[in-house]
mmCIF file with all atom_site columns, C-alpha atoms in Angstrom:
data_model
loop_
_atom_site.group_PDB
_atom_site.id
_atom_site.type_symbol
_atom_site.label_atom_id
_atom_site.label_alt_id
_atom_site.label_comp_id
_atom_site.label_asym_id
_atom_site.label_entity_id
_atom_site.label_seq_id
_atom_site.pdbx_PDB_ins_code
_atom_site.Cartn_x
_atom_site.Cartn_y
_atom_site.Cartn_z
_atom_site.occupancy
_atom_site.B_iso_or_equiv
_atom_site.pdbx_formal_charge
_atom_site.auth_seq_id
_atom_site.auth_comp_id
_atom_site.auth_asym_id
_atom_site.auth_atom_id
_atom_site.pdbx_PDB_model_num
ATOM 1   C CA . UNK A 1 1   ? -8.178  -13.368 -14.901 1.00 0.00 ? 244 UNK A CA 1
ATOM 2   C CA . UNK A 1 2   ? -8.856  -9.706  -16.064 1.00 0.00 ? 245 UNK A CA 1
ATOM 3   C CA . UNK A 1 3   ? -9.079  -7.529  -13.496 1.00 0.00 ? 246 UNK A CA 1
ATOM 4   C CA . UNK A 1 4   ? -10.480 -3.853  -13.308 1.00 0.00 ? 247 UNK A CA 1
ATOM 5   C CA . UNK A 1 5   ? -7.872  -1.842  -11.118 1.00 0.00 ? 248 UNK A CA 1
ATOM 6   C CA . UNK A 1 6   ? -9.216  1.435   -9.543  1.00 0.00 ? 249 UNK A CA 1
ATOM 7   C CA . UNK A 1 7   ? -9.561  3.504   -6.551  1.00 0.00 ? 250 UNK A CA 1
ATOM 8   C CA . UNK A 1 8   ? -12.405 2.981   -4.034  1.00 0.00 ? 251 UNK A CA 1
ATOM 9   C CA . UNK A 1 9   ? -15.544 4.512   -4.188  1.00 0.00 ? 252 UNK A CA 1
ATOM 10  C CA . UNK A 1 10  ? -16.895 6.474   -1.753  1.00 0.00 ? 253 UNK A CA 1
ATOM 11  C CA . UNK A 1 11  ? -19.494 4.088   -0.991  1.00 0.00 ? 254 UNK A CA 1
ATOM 12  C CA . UNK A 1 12  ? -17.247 1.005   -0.719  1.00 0.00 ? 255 UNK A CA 1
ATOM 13  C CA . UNK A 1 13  ? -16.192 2.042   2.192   1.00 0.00 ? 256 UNK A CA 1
ATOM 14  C CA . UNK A 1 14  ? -17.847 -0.865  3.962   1.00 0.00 ? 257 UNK A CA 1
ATOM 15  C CA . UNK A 1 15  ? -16.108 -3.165  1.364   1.00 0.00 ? 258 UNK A CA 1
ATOM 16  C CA . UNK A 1 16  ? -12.704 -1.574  2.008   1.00 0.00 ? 259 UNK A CA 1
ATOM 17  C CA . UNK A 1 17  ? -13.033 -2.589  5.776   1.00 0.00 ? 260 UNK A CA 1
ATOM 18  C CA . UNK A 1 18  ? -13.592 -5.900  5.077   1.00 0.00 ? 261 UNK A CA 1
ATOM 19  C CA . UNK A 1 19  ? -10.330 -5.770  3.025   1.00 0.00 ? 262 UNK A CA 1
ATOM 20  C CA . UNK A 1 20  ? -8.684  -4.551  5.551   1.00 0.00 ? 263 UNK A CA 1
ATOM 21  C CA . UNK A 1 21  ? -9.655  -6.997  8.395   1.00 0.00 ? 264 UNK A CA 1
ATOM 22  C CA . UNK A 1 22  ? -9.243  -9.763  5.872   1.00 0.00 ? 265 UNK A CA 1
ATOM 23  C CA . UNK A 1 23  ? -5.640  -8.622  5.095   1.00 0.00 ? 266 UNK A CA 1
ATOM 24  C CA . UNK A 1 24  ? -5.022  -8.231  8.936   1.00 0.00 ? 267 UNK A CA 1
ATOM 25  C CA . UNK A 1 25  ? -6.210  -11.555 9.899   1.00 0.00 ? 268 UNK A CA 1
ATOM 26  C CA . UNK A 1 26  ? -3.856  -13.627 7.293   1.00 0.00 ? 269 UNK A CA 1
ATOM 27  C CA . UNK A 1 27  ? -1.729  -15.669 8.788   1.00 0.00 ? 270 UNK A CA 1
ATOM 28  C CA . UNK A 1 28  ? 0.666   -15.264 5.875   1.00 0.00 ? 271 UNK A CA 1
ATOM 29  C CA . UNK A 1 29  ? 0.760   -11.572 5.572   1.00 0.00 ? 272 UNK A CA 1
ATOM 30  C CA . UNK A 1 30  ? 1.049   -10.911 9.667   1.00 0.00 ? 273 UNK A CA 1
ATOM 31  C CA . UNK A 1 31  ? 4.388   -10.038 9.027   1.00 0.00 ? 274 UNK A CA 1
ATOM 32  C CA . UNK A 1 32  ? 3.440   -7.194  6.657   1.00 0.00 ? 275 UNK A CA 1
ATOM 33  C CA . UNK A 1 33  ? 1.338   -5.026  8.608   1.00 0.00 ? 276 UNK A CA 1
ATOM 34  C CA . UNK A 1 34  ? 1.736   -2.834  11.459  1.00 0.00 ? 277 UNK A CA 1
ATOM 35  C CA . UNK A 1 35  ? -1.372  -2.343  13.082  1.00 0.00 ? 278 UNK A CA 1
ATOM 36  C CA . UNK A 1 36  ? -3.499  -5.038  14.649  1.00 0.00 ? 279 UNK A CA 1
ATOM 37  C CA . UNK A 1 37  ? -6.441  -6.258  13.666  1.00 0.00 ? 280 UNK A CA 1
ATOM 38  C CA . UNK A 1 38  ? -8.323  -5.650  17.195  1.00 0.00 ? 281 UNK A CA 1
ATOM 39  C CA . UNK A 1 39  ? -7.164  -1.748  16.983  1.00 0.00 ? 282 UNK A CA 1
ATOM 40  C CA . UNK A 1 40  ? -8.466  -1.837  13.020  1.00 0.00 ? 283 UNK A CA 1
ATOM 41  C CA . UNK A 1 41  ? -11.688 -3.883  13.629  1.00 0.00 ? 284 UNK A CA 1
ATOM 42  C CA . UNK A 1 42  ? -12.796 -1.188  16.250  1.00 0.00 ? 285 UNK A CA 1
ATOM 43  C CA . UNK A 1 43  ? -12.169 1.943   13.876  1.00 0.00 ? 286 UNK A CA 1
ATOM 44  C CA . UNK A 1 44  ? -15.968 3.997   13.496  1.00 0.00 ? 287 UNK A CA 1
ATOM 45  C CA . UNK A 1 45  ? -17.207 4.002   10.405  1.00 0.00 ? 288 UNK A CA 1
ATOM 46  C CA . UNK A 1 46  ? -15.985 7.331   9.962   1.00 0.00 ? 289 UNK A CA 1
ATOM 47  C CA . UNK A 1 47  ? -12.327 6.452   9.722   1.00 0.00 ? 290 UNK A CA 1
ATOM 48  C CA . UNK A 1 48  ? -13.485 3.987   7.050   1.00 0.00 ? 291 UNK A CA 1
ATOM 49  C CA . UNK A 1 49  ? -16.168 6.803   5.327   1.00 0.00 ? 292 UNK A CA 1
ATOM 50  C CA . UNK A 1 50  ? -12.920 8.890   4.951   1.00 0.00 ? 293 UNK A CA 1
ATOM 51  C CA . UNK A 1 51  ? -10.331 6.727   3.275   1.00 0.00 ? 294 UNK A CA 1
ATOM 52  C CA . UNK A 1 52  ? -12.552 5.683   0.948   1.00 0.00 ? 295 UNK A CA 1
ATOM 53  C CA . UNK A 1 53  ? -13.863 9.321   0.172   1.00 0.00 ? 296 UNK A CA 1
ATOM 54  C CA . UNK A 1 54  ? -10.177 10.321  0.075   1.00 0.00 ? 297 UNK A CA 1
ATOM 55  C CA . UNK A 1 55  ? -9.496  7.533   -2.650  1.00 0.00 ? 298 UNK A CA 1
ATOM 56  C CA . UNK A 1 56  ? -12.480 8.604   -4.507  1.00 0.00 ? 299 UNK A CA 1
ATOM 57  C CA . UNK A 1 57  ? -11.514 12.192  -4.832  1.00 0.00 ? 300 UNK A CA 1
ATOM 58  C CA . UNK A 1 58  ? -8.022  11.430  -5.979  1.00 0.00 ? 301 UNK A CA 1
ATOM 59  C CA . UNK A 1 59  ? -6.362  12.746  -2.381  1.00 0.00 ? 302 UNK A CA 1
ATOM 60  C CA . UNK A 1 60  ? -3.905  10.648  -0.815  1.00 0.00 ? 303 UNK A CA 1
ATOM 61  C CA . UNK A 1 61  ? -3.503  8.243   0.747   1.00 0.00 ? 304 UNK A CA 1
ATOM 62  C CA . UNK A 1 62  ? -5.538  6.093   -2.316  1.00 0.00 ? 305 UNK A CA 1
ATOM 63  C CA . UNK A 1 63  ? -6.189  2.505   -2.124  1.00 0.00 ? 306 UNK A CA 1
ATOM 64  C CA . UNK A 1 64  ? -6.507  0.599   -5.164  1.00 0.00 ? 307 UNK A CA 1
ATOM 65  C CA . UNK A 1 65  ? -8.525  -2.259  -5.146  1.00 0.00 ? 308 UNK A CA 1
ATOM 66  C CA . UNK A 1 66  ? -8.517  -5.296  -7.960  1.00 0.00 ? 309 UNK A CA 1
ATOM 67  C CA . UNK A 1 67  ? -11.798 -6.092  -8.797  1.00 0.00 ? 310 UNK A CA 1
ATOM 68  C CA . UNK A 1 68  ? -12.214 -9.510  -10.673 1.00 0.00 ? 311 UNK A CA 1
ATOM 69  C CA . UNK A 1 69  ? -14.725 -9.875  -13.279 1.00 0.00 ? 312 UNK A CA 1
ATOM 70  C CA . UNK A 1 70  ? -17.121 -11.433 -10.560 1.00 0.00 ? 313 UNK A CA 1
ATOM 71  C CA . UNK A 1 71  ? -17.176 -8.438  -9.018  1.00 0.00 ? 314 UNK A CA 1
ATOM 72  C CA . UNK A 1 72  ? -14.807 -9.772  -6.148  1.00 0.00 ? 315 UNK A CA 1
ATOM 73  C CA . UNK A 1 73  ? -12.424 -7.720  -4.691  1.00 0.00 ? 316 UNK A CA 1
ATOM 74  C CA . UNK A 1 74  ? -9.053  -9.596  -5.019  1.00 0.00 ? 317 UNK A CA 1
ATOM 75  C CA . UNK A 1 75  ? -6.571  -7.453  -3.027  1.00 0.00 ? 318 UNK A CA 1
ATOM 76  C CA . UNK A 1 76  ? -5.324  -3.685  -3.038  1.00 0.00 ? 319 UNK A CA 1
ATOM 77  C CA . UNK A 1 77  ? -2.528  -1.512  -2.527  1.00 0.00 ? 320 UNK A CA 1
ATOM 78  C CA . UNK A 1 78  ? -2.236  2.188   -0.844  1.00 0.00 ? 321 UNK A CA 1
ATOM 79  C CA . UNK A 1 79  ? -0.182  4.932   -1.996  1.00 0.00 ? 322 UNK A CA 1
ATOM 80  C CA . UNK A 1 80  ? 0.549   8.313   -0.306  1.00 0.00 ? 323 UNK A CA 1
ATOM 81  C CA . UNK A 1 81  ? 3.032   11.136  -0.817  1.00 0.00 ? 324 UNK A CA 1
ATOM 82  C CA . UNK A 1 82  ? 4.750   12.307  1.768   1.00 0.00 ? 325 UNK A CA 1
ATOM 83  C CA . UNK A 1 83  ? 8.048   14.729  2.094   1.00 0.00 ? 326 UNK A CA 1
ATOM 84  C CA . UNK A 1 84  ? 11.243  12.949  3.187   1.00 0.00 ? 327 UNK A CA 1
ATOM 85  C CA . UNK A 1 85  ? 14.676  14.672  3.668   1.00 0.00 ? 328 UNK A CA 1
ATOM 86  C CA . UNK A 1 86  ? 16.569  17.467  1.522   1.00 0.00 ? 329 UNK A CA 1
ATOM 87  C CA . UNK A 1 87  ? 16.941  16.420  -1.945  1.00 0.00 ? 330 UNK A CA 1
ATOM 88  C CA . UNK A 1 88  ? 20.689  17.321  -3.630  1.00 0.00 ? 331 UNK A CA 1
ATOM 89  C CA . UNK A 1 89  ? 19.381  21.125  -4.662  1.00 0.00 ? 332 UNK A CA 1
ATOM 90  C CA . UNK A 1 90  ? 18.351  21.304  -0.643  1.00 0.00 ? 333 UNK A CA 1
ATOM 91  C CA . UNK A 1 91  ? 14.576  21.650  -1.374  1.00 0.00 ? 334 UNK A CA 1
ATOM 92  C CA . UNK A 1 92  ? 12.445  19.039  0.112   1.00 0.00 ? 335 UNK A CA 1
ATOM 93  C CA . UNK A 1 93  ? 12.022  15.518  -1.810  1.00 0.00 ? 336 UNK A CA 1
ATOM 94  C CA . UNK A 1 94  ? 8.617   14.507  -1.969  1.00 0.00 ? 337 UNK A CA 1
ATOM 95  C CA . UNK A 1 95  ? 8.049   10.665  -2.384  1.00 0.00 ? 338 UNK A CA 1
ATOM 96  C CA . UNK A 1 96  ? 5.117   8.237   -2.879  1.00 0.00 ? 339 UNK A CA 1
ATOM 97  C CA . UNK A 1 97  ? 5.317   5.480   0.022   1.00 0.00 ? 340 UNK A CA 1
ATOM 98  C CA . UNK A 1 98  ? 3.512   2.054   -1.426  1.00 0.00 ? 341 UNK A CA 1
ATOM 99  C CA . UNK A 1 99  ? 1.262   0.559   1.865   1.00 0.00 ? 342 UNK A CA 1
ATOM 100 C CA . UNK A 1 100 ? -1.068  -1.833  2.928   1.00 0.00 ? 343 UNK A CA 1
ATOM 101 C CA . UNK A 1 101 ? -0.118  -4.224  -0.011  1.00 0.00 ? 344 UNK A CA 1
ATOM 102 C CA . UNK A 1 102 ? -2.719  -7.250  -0.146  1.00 0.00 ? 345 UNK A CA 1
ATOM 103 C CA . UNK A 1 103 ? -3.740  -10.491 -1.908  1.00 0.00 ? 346 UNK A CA 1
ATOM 104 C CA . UNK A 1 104 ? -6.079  -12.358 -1.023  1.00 0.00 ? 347 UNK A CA 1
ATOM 105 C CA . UNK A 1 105 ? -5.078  -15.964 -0.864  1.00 0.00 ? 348 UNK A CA 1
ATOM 106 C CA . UNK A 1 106 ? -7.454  -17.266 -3.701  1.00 0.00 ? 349 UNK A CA 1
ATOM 107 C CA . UNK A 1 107 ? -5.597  -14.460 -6.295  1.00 0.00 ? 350 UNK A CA 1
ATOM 108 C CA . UNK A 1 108 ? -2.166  -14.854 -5.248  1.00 0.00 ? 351 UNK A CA 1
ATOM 109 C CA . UNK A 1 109 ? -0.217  -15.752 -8.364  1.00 0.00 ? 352 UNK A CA 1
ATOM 110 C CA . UNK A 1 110 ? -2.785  -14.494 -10.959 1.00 0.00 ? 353 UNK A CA 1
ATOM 111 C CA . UNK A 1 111 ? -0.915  -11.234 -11.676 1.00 0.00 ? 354 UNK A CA 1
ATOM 112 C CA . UNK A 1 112 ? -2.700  -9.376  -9.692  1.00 0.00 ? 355 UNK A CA 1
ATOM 113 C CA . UNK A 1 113 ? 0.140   -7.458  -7.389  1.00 0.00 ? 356 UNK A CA 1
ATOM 114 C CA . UNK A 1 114 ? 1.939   -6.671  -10.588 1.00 0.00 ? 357 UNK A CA 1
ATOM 115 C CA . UNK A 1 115 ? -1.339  -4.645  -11.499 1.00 0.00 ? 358 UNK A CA 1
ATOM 116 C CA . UNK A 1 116 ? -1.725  -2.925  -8.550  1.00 0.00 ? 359 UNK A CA 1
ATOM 117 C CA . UNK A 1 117 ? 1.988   -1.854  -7.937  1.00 0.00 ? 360 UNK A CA 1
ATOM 118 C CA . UNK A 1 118 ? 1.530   -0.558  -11.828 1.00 0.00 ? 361 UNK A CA 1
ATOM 119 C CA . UNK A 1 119 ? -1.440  1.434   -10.894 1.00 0.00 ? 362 UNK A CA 1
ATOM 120 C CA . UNK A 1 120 ? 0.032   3.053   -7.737  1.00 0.00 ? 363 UNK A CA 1
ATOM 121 C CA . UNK A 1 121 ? 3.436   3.384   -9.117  1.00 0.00 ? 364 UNK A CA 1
ATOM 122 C CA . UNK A 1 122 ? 1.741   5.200   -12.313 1.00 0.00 ? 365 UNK A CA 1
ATOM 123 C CA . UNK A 1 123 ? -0.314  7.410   -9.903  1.00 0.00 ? 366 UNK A CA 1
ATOM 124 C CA . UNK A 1 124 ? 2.859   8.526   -7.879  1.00 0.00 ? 367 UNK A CA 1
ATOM 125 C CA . UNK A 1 125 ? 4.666   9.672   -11.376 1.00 0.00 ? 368 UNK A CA 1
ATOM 126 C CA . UNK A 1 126 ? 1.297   11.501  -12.373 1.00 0.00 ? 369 UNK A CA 1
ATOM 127 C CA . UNK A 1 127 ? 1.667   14.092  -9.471  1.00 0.00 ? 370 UNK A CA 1
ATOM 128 C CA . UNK A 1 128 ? 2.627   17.130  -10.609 1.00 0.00 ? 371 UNK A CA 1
ATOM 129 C CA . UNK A 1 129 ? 2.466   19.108  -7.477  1.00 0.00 ? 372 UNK A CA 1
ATOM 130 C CA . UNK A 1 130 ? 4.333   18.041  -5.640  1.00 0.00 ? 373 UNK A CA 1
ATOM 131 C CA . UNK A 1 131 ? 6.184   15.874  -8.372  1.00 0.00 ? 374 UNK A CA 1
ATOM 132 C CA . UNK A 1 132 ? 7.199   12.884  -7.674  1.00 0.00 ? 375 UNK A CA 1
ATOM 133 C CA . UNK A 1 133 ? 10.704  11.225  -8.810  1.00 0.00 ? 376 UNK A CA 1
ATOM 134 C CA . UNK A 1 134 ? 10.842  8.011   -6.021  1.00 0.00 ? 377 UNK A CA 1
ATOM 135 C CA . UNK A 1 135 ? 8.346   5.772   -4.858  1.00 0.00 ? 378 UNK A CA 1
ATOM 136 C CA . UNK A 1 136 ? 8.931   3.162   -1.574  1.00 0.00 ? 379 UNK A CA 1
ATOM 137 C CA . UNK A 1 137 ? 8.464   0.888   0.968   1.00 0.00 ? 380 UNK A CA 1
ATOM 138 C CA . UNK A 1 138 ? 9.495   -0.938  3.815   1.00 0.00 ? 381 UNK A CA 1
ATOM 139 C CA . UNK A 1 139 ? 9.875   -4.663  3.901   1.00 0.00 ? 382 UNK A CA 1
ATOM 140 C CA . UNK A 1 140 ? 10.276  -7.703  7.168   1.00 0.00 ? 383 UNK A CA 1
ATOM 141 C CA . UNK A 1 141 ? 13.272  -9.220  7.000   1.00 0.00 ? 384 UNK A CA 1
ATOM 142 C CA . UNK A 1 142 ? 11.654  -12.313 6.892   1.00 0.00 ? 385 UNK A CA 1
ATOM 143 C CA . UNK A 1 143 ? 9.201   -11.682 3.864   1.00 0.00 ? 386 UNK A CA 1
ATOM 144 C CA . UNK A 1 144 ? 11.824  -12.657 1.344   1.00 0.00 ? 387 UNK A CA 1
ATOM 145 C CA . UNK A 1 145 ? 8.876   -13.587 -0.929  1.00 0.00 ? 388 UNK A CA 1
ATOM 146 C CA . UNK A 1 146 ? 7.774   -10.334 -0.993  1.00 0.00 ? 389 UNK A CA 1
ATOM 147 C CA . UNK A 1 147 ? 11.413  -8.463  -1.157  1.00 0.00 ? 390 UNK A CA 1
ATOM 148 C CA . UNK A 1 148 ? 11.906  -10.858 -4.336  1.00 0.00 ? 391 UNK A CA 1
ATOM 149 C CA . UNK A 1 149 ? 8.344   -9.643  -5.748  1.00 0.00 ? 392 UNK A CA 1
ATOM 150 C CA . UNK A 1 150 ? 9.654   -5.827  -5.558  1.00 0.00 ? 393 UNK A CA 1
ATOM 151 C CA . UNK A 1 151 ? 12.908  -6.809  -6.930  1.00 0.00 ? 394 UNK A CA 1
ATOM 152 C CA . UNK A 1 152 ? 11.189  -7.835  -9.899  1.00 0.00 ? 395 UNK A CA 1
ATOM 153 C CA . UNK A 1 153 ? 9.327   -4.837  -10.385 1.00 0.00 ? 396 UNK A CA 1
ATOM 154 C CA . UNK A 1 154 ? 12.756  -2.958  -10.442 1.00 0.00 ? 397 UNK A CA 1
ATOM 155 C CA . UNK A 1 155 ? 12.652  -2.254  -6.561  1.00 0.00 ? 398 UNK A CA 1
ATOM 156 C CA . UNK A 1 156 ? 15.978  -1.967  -4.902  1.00 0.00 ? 399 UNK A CA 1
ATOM 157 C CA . UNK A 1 157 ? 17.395  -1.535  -1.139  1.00 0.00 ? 400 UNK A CA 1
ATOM 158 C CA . UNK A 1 158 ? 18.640  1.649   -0.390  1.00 0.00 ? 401 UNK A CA 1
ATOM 159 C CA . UNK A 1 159 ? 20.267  0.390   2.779   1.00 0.00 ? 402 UNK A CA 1
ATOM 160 C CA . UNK A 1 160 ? 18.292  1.940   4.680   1.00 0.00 ? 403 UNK A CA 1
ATOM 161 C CA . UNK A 1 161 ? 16.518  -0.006  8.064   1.00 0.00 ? 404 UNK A CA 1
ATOM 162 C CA . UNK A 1 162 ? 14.549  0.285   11.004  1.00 0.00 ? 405 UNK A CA 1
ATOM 163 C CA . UNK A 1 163 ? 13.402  -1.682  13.783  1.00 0.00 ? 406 UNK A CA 1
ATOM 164 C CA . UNK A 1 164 ? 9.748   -3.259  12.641  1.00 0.00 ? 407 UNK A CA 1
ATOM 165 C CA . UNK A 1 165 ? 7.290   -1.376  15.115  1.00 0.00 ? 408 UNK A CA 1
ATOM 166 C CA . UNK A 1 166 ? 5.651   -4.834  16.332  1.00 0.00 ? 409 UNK A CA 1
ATOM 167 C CA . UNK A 1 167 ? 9.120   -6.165  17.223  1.00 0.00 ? 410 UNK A CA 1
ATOM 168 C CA . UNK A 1 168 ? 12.223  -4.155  18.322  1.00 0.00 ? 411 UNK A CA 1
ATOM 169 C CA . UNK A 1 169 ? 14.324  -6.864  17.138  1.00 0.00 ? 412 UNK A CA 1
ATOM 170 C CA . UNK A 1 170 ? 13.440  -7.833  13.726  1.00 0.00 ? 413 UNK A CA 1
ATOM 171 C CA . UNK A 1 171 ? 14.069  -5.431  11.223  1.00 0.00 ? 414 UNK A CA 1
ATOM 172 C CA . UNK A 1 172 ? 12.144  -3.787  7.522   1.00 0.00 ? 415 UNK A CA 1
ATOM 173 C CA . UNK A 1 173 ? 14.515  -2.828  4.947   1.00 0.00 ? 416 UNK A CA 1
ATOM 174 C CA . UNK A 1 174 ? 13.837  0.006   2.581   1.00 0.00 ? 417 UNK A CA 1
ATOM 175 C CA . UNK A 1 175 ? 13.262  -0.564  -1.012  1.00 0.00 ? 418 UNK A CA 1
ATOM 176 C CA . UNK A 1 176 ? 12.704  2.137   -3.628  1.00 0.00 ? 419 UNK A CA 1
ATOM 177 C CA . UNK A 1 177 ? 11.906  2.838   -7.382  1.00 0.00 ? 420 UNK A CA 1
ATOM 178 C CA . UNK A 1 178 ? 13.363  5.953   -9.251  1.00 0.00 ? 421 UNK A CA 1
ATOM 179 C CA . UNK A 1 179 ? 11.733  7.742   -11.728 1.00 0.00 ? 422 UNK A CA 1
ATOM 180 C CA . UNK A 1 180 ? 13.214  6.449   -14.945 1.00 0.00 ? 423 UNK A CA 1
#
Protein backbone atom coordinates (compact mmCIF):
# COMPACT_ATOMS: atom_id res chain seq x y z
CA UNK A 1 0.00 0.00 0.00
CA UNK A 2 1.48 3.46 -1.01
CA UNK A 3 1.19 5.78 1.43
CA UNK A 4 1.55 9.70 1.35
CA UNK A 5 3.62 10.63 4.59
CA UNK A 6 3.29 14.32 5.76
CA UNK A 7 2.68 16.63 8.52
CA UNK A 8 -0.87 17.62 9.59
CA UNK A 9 -2.69 20.31 8.30
CA UNK A 10 -3.94 22.90 10.13
CA UNK A 11 -7.36 21.93 9.54
CA UNK A 12 -6.97 18.23 10.44
CA UNK A 13 -6.86 19.02 13.61
CA UNK A 14 -10.16 17.28 14.27
CA UNK A 15 -8.68 14.21 12.42
CA UNK A 16 -5.51 14.27 14.54
CA UNK A 17 -7.74 13.88 17.74
CA UNK A 18 -9.32 11.07 16.58
CA UNK A 19 -5.79 9.59 16.07
CA UNK A 20 -4.97 10.25 19.14
CA UNK A 21 -7.95 8.75 21.11
CA UNK A 22 -7.77 5.83 18.74
CA UNK A 23 -4.06 5.25 19.61
CA UNK A 24 -4.96 5.74 23.39
CA UNK A 25 -7.72 3.35 23.48
CA UNK A 26 -5.65 0.22 21.90
CA UNK A 27 -5.41 -2.37 23.94
CA UNK A 28 -2.11 -3.32 22.32
CA UNK A 29 -0.34 -0.06 22.41
CA UNK A 30 -1.49 0.83 26.30
CA UNK A 31 1.84 0.14 27.17
CA UNK A 32 3.25 2.86 24.88
CA UNK A 33 1.68 5.90 25.98
CA UNK A 34 1.78 7.99 28.93
CA UNK A 35 -1.18 9.92 29.17
CA UNK A 36 -4.69 8.55 29.48
CA UNK A 37 -7.19 8.60 27.28
CA UNK A 38 -9.88 10.30 29.76
CA UNK A 39 -7.20 13.31 30.39
CA UNK A 40 -6.68 13.37 26.26
CA UNK A 41 -10.40 12.95 25.30
CA UNK A 42 -11.21 16.12 27.47
CA UNK A 43 -8.41 18.43 25.85
CA UNK A 44 -10.45 21.84 24.13
CA UNK A 45 -10.19 22.05 20.82
CA UNK A 46 -7.60 24.49 21.21
CA UNK A 47 -4.92 22.13 22.42
CA UNK A 48 -5.82 20.12 19.30
CA UNK A 49 -6.09 23.62 16.88
CA UNK A 50 -2.42 24.08 18.06
CA UNK A 51 -0.57 20.87 17.41
CA UNK A 52 -1.86 20.63 14.29
CA UNK A 53 -1.06 24.38 13.37
CA UNK A 54 2.39 23.71 14.89
CA UNK A 55 2.86 20.63 12.44
CA UNK A 56 1.66 22.67 9.63
CA UNK A 57 4.10 25.46 10.05
CA UNK A 58 7.06 23.17 10.37
CA UNK A 59 7.50 24.03 14.44
CA UNK A 60 7.96 21.26 16.68
CA UNK A 61 6.62 19.08 18.05
CA UNK A 62 5.31 17.69 14.24
CA UNK A 63 3.17 14.76 13.83
CA UNK A 64 3.34 12.87 10.77
CA UNK A 65 0.49 11.15 9.70
CA UNK A 66 0.34 8.12 6.88
CA UNK A 67 -2.31 8.71 4.71
CA UNK A 68 -3.34 5.61 2.53
CA UNK A 69 -4.46 6.08 -0.90
CA UNK A 70 -8.17 5.97 0.45
CA UNK A 71 -7.56 8.85 2.09
CA UNK A 72 -7.38 6.94 5.55
CA UNK A 73 -5.18 7.93 8.03
CA UNK A 74 -3.12 4.78 8.95
CA UNK A 75 -1.01 5.86 11.96
CA UNK A 76 1.61 8.73 12.80
CA UNK A 77 4.58 9.55 14.61
CA UNK A 78 5.71 12.93 16.58
CA UNK A 79 9.01 14.42 16.62
CA UNK A 80 10.36 17.32 18.76
CA UNK A 81 13.77 18.76 19.56
CA UNK A 82 14.61 19.35 22.72
CA UNK A 83 18.17 20.17 24.58
CA UNK A 84 19.55 17.33 26.73
CA UNK A 85 22.86 17.48 28.72
CA UNK A 86 26.46 18.97 27.80
CA UNK A 87 27.72 17.52 24.71
CA UNK A 88 31.82 16.57 24.80
CA UNK A 89 32.80 20.44 23.67
CA UNK A 90 30.41 21.45 26.91
CA UNK A 91 27.81 23.29 24.73
CA UNK A 92 24.37 21.99 24.97
CA UNK A 93 23.31 18.80 22.74
CA UNK A 94 20.19 19.32 21.11
CA UNK A 95 18.26 16.05 20.16
CA UNK A 96 15.06 15.06 18.29
CA UNK A 97 12.87 12.79 20.76
CA UNK A 98 10.54 10.32 18.40
CA UNK A 99 6.74 10.26 20.33
CA UNK A 100 3.41 9.21 20.13
CA UNK A 101 4.35 6.35 17.64
CA UNK A 102 1.02 4.71 16.18
CA UNK A 103 -0.47 2.05 13.87
CA UNK A 104 -3.52 1.45 13.55
CA UNK A 105 -4.31 -2.21 13.78
CA UNK A 106 -5.63 -2.67 10.12
CA UNK A 107 -1.88 -1.19 8.77
CA UNK A 108 0.30 -2.89 11.09
CA UNK A 109 2.76 -4.84 8.98
CA UNK A 110 2.27 -2.89 5.69
CA UNK A 111 5.47 -0.82 6.09
CA UNK A 112 4.01 1.81 7.33
CA UNK A 113 6.18 2.57 10.76
CA UNK A 114 9.27 2.19 8.66
CA UNK A 115 7.86 5.31 6.67
CA UNK A 116 7.08 7.32 9.34
CA UNK A 117 10.29 6.78 11.51
CA UNK A 118 12.05 7.74 7.91
CA UNK A 119 10.12 10.89 7.72
CA UNK A 120 10.72 12.04 11.33
CA UNK A 121 14.17 10.76 11.50
CA UNK A 122 14.88 12.78 8.07
CA UNK A 123 13.18 15.89 9.61
CA UNK A 124 15.39 15.76 12.85
CA UNK A 125 18.76 15.67 10.52
CA UNK A 126 17.23 18.64 8.39
CA UNK A 127 17.45 21.11 11.41
CA UNK A 128 19.98 23.32 11.04
CA UNK A 129 19.42 25.49 14.00
CA UNK A 130 19.73 23.93 16.33
CA UNK A 131 21.41 20.92 14.42
CA UNK A 132 20.67 17.87 15.20
CA UNK A 133 23.26 14.78 15.46
CA UNK A 134 20.87 12.11 17.76
CA UNK A 135 17.42 11.27 17.60
CA UNK A 136 15.45 9.01 20.58
CA UNK A 137 13.07 7.42 22.50
CA UNK A 138 11.97 5.63 25.34
CA UNK A 139 10.65 2.13 25.24
CA UNK A 140 8.35 -0.44 28.10
CA UNK A 141 10.19 -3.09 29.04
CA UNK A 142 7.61 -5.20 28.01
CA UNK A 143 7.13 -3.91 24.31
CA UNK A 144 9.86 -6.16 23.01
CA UNK A 145 8.00 -5.98 19.65
CA UNK A 146 8.53 -2.59 19.43
CA UNK A 147 12.33 -2.46 20.94
CA UNK A 148 13.00 -5.15 18.05
CA UNK A 149 11.21 -2.70 15.41
CA UNK A 150 13.82 0.20 16.46
CA UNK A 151 16.59 -2.20 16.46
CA UNK A 152 15.97 -2.70 12.97
CA UNK A 153 15.94 0.74 12.04
CA UNK A 154 19.54 0.97 13.56
CA UNK A 155 18.18 2.05 17.10
CA UNK A 156 20.31 1.07 19.99
CA UNK A 157 20.11 1.25 24.03
CA UNK A 158 22.17 3.66 25.50
CA UNK A 159 21.66 2.17 28.94
CA UNK A 160 19.95 4.59 29.99
CA UNK A 161 16.31 3.94 32.16
CA UNK A 162 13.65 5.33 34.05
CA UNK A 163 10.75 4.33 35.93
CA UNK A 164 7.59 4.34 33.25
CA UNK A 165 5.40 7.33 34.66
CA UNK A 166 2.11 5.04 34.78
CA UNK A 167 3.98 2.46 36.89
CA UNK A 168 6.90 3.07 39.34
CA UNK A 169 7.92 -0.38 38.89
CA UNK A 170 8.18 -1.22 35.34
CA UNK A 171 10.73 0.41 33.54
CA UNK A 172 11.38 2.33 29.54
CA UNK A 173 14.76 1.92 28.26
CA UNK A 174 16.38 4.52 26.09
CA UNK A 175 17.13 3.88 22.54
CA UNK A 176 18.90 6.28 20.18
CA UNK A 177 20.08 6.86 16.50
CA UNK A 178 23.34 8.86 15.68
CA UNK A 179 23.79 10.91 12.92
CA UNK A 180 25.75 8.78 10.50
Amino acid sequence: MGYLIRPVKADEWKRLRELRLAALSDPVARIAFNEPFEKVAAYPDEVWQRRAARSDEDRDPVTFIGEAPDGSWGGMVVVLVEKEGADERGGEAPWAHIVGVYVRPEHRGTGLVRELFAAAVEWAWGRSRPAVERVRLWVHEENERAAALYRSLGFVETGRTMADPKDESAVEHEMALERA
